[in-house]
Coordinates of C-alpha atoms in Angstrom, one line a residue:
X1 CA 10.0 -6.0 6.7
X2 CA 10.1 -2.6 5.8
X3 CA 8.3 -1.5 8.6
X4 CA 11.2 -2.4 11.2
X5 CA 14.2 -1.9 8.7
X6 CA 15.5 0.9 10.9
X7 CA 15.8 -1.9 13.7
X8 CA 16.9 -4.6 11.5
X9 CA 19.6 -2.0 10.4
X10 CA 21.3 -1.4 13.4
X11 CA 21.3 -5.5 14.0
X12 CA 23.0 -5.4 10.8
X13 CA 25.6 -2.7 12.0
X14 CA 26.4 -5.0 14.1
X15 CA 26.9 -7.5 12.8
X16 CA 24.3 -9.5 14.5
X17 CA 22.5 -12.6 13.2
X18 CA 18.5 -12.8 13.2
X19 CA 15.6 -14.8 11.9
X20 CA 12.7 -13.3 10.3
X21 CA 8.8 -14.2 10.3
X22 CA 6.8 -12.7 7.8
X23 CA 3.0 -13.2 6.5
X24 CA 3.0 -14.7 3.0
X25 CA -0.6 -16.0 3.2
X26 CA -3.9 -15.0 5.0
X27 CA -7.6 -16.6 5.1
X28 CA -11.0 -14.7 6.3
X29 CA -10.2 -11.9 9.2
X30 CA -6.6 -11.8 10.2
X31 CA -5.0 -9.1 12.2
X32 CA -2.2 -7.8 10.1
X33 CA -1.8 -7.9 6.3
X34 CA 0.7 -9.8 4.0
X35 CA 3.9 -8.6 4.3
X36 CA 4.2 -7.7 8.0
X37 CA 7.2 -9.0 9.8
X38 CA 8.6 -10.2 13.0
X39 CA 11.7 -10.7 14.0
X40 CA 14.1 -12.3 16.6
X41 CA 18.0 -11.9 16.9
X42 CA 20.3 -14.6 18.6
X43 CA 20.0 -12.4 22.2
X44 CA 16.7 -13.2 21.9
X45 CA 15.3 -9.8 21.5
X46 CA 12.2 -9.8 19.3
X47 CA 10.1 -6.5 16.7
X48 CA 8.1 -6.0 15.1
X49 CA 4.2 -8.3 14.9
X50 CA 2.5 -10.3 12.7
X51 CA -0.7 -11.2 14.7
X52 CA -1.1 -8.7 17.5
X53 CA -0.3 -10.7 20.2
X54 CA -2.1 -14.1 19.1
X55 CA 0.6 -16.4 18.2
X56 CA 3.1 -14.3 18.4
X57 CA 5.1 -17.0 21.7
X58 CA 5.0 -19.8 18.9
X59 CA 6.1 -17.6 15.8
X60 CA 9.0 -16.5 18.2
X61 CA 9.9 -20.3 19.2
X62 CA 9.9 -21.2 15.5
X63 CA 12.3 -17.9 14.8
X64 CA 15.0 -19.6 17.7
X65 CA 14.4 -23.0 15.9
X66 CA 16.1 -21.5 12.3
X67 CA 18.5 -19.3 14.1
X68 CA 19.6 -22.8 16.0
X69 CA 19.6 -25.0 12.7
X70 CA 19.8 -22.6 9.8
X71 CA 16.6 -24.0 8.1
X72 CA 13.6 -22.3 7.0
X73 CA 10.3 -23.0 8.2
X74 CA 6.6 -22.8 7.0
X75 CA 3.6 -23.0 9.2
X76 CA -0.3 -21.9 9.1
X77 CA -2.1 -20.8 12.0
X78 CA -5.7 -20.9 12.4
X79 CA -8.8 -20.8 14.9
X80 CA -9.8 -23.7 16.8
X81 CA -13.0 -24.1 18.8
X82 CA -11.9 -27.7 19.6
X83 CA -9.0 -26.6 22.1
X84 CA -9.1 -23.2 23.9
X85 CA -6.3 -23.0 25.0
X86 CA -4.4 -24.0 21.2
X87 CA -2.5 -21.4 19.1
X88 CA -4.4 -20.0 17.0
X89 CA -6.3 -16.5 15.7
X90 CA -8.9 -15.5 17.8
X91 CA -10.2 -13.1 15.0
X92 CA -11.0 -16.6 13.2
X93 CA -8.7 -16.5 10.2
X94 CA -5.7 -18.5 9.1
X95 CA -1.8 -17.0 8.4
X96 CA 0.9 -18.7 6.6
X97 CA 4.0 -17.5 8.1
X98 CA 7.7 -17.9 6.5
X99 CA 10.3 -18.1 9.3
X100 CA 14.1 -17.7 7.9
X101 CA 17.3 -16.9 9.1
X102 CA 19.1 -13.9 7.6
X103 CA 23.0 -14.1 8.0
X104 CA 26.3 -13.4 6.5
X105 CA 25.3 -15.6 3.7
X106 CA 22.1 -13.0 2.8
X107 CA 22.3 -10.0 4.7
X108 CA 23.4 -7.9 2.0
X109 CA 20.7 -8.8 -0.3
X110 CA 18.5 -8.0 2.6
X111 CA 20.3 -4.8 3.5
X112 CA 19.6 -3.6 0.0
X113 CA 15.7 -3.7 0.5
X114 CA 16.2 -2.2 4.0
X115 CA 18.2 0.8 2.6
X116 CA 16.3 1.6 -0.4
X117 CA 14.0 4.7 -0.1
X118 CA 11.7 6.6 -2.7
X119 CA 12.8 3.5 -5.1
X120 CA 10.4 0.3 -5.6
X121 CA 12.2 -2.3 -4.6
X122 CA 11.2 -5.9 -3.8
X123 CA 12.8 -9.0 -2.1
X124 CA 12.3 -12.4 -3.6
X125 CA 12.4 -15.7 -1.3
X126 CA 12.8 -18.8 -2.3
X127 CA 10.4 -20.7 0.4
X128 CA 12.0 -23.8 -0.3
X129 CA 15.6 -23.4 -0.4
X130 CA 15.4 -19.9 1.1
X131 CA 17.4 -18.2 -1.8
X132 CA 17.3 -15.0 -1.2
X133 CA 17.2 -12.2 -4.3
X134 CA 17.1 -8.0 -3.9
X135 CA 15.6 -6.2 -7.3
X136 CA 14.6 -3.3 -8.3
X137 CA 13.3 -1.5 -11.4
X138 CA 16.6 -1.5 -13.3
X139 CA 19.2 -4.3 -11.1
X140 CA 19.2 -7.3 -9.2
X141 CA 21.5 -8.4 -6.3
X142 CA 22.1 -11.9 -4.2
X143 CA 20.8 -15.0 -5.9
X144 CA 20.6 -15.7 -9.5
X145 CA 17.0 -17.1 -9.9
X146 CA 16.0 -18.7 -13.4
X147 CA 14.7 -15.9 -15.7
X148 CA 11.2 -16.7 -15.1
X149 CA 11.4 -15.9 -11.8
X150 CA 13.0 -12.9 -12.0
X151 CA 10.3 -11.9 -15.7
X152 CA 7.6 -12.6 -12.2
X153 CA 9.0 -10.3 -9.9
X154 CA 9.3 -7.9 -12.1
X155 CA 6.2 -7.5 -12.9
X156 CA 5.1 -7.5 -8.9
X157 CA 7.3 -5.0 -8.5
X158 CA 5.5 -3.1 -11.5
X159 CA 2.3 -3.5 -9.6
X160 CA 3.7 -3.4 -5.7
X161 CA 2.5 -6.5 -5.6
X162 CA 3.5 -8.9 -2.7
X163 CA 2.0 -12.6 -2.7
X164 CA 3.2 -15.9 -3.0
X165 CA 3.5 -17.6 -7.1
X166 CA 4.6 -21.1 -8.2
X167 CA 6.2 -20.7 -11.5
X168 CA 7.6 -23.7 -13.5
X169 CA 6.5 -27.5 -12.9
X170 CA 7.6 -30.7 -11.8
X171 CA 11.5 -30.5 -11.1
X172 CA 11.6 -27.0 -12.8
X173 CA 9.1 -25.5 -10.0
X174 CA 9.9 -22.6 -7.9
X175 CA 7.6 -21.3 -5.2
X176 CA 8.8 -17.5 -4.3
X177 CA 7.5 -15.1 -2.1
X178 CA 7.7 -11.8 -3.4
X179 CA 7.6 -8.6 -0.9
X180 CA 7.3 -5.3 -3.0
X181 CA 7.9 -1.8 -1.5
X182 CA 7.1 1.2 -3.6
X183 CA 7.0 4.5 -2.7
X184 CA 3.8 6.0 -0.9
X185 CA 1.1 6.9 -3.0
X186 CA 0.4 10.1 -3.8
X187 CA -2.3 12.7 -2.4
X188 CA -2.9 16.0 -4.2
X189 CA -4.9 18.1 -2.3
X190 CA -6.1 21.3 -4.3
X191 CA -7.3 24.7 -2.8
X192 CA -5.3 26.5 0.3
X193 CA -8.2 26.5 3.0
X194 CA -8.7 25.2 6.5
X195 CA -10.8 21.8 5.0
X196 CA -7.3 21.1 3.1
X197 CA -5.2 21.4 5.8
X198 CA -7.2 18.9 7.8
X199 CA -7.1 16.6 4.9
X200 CA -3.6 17.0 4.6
X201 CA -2.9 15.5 8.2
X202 CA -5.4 12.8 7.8
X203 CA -3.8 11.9 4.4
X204 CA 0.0 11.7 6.4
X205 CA -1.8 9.5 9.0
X206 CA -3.0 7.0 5.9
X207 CA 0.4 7.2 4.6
X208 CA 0.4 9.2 1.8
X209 CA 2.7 11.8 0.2
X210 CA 0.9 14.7 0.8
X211 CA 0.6 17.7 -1.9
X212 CA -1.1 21.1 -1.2
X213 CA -1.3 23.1 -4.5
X214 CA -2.6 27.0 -4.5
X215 CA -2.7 29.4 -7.7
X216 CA -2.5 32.0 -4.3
X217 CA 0.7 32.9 -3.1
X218 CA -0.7 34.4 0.5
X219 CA -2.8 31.5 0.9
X220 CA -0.7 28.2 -0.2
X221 CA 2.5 28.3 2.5
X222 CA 4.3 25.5 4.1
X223 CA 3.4 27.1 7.6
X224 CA -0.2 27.0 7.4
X225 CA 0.2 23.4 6.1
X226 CA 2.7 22.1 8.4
X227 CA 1.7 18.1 7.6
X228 CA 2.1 18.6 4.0
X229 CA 4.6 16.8 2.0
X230 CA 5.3 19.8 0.0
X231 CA 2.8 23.2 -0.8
X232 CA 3.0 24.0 -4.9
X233 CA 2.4 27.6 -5.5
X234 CA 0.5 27.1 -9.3
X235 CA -2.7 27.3 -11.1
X236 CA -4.5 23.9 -10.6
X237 CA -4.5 22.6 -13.6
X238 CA -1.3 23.3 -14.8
X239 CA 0.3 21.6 -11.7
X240 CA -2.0 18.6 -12.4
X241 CA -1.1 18.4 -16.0
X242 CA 2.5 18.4 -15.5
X243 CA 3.0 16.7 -12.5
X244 CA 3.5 12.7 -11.9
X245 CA 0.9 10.5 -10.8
X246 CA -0.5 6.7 -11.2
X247 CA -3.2 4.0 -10.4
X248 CA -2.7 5.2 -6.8
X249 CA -3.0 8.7 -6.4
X250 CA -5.9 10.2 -5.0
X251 CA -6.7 14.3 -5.9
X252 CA -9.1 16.0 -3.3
X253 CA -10.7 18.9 -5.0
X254 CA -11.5 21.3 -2.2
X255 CA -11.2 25.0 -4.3
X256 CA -15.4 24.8 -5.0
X257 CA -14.6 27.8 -7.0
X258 CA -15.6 27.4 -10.6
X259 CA -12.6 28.9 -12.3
X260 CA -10.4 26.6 -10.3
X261 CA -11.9 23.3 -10.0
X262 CA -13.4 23.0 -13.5
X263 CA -10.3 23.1 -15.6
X264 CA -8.8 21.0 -13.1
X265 CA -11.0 18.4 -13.3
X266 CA -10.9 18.2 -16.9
X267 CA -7.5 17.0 -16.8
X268 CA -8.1 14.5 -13.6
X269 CA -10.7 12.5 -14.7
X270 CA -8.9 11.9 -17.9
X271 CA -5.9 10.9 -15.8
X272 CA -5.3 7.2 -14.5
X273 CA -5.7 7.7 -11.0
X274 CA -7.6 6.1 -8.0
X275 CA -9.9 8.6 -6.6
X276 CA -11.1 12.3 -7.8
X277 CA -13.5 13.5 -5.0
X278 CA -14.5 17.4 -5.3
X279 CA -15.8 19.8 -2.8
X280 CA -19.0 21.8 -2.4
X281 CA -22.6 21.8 -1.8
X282 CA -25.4 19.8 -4.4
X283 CA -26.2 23.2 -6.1
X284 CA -22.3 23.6 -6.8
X285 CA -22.3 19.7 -7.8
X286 CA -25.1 20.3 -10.2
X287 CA -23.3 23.2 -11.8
X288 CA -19.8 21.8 -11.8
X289 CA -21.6 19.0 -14.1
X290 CA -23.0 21.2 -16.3
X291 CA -20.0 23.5 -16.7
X292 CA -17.7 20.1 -17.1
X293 CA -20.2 19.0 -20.3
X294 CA -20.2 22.0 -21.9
X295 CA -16.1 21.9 -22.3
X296 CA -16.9 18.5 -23.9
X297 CA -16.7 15.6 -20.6
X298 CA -18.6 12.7 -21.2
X299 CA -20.5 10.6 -18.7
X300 CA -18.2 7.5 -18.6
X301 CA -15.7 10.6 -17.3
X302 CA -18.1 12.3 -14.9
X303 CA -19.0 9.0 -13.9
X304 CA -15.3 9.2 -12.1
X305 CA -16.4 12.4 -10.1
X306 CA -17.0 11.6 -6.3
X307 CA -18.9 14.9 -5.5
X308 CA -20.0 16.0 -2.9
X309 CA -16.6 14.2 -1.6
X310 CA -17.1 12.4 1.3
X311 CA -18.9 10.1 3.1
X312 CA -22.4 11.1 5.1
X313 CA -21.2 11.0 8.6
X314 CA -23.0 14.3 9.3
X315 CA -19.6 16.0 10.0
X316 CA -19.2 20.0 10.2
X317 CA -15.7 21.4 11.3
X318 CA -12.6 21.0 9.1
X319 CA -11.5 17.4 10.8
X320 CA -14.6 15.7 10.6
X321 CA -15.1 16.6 6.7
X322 CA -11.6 15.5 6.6
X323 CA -12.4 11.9 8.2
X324 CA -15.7 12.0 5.6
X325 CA -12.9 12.1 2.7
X326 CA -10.6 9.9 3.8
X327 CA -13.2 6.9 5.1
X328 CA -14.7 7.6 0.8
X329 CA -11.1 6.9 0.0
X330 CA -10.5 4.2 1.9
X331 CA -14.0 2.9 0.7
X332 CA -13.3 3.2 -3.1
X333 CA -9.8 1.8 -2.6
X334 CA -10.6 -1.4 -0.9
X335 CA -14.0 -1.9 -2.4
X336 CA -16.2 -1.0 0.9
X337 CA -19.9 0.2 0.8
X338 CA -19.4 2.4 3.9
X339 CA -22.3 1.1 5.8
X340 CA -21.6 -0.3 9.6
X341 CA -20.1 -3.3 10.2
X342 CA -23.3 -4.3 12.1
X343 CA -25.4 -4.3 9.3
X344 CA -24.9 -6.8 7.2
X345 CA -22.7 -10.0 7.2
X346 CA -19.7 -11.5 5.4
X347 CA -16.0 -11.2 5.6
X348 CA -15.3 -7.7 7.0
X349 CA -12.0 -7.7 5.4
X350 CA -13.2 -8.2 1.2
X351 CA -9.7 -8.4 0.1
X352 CA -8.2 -10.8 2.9
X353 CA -10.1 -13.6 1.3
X354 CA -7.9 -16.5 -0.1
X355 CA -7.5 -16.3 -3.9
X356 CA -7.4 -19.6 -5.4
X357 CA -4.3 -20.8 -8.0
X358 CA -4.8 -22.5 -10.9
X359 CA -1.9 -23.6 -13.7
X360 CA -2.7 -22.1 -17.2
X361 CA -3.1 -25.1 -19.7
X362 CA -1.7 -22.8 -22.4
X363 CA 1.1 -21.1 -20.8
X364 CA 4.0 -23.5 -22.0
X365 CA 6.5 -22.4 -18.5
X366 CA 3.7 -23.6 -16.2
X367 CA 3.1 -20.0 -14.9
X368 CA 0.6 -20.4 -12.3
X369 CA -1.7 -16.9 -11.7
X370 CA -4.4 -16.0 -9.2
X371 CA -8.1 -15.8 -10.6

């Protein structure tokens, strides 16, 4: 919902009532990810998509349908080869979509998701009765769910998680559809030169916050990096050492210069981040290694080290190096081998695959986890 709040905020400005679709479930290839929203007021004015134009006429029949009767609504949509002219995916995947209205009764719960910015947040659904909870790291707003629940969300929200869990059994069971918004991950781009600035711009366009970080005062400004986040006038290291970063920040290496890059890369691939990629050619690689033993890395740590950075895609200027990088990141973050398409088979999107739910036997609340 996140990605229409600033049109979902000016319905709620006014005052107006809406009804909202969202993904909680997908199966094989499907077009947009869990999470994505749609969304129809009572004028009949619809944003947002969750299927890029497949299903979207019966999603928007089924968002009048609660806005007329006040109930929520759950309903899967899938291919089928036995009717052509049936709604369905063409892509050949299946979506469970969660259709509910959002009125006096919830808006402010609601709101508080929409407003919140640079703060993980999440909103918690009830897909049965349609309770509707806001909470963040330190509060919660709207409906009291059972501590369970709320033990659950928490720790999506920890993750940025957003899924569907069953916690509890028989009368005690409580199906929730968690949707967690954290801020964007971080991208820390080190060494002031024409490959970082490219980088920079493809890292905005992947949604990252973008870092450029310099020891040279001439060389790291914010005007010759005009798509950066922020430029950091420090010595590598020290900025890397100090600064904040988790399980999803990626740090581009691009100073090849040895008094740079291998003190800074001592302290990255000791750090728990996603991706370290570092620039150069296989002579600098080779010596980078060698430089990074002798201050006492081992090889479960160098193991970390994608260098050269980048992908083989034969590029040569500044933005094609750039697309090298970012198609390795995107690769190492969702588990690609960075082959075509075309050349081998399977699911072409590895984590859009339904995970399976099982009950833990030993768990004594019935908490039900994905395996």
């Amino acid at each position: 919902m996140r990605d229409i709040a600033a049109q979902l905020l000016e319905w709620h400005a006014a005052g107006k009532d809406y009804a909202v679709a969202s993904i909680i479930g997908i199966g094989g290839s499907a077009p947009r990810p869990v999470g994505a929203a749609l969304a129809v007021d009572a004028d009949g004015t619809v944003i947002g998509s969750i299927s890029g134009g497949c299903v979207e006429g019966a999603v928007y029949e089924l968002c009048r349908e609660s806005l007329a009767t006040g109930t929520t609504i759950r309903e899967t949509f899938g291919y089928s080869d036995t009717d052509a002219f049936a709604v369905g995916l063409t892509c050949g995947g299946t979506i469970q979509v969660f259709v509910q209205s959002v009125t006096e009764s919830n808006r402010d719960a609601v709101e508080q998701v929409l407003r919140a910015e640079g703060e993980a947040v999440a909103l918690v659904r009830d897909l049965d009765s349609g309770a509707v909870m806001a909470l963040g790291t330190w509060w919660s707003s709207g409906h009291e769910f059972d501590e369970r629940v709320v033990a659950e969300a928490q720790a999506m929200l920890d993750a940025g998680a957003t899924a569907v869990r069953t916690i509890g059994c028989g009368d005690d069971e409580v199906t929730v559809f968690v949707e967690s918004h954290v801020p964007p991950p971080r991208m820390i781009v080190f060494g002031a030169i024409d490959f970082a600035a490219a980088v920079a711009r493809i890292g905005k366009f992947l949604g990252y916050h973008v870092t450029v970080c310099d020891a040279r005062e001439v060389f790291a400004t914010p005007a010759r990096f005009p798509d950066a986040d922020e430029v950091v006038v420090e010595w590598p290291n020290k900025y890397l050492a100090r600064t904040r970063v988790d399980a999803r920040t990626v740090v581009c290496v691009l100073t090849h210069d040895a008094k740079f890059d291998v003190p800074l890369l001592e302290v990255a691939l000791r750090l728990p981040v996603a991706f370290v990629g570092a620039m150069g050619s296989r002579r600098t690689h080779e010596d980078r290694l060698q430089r990074l033993r002798a201050v006492g890395m081992t090889n479960a740590e160098l193991a970390r080290l994608k260098s050269p950075i980048g992908l083989d895609l034969g590029g040569r200027t500044p933005e094609e190096t750039a697309v090298s990088i970012a198609a390795e990141i995107v690769a190492v973050r969702r588990g690609g081998t960075g082959v075509p398409l075309g050349s081998h088979g399977g699911p072409i999107h590895r984590d859009a695959v339904a995970v399976p739910e099982v009950t833990v036997p030993d768990s004594p609340d019935g908490l039900r986890i994905s395996v």
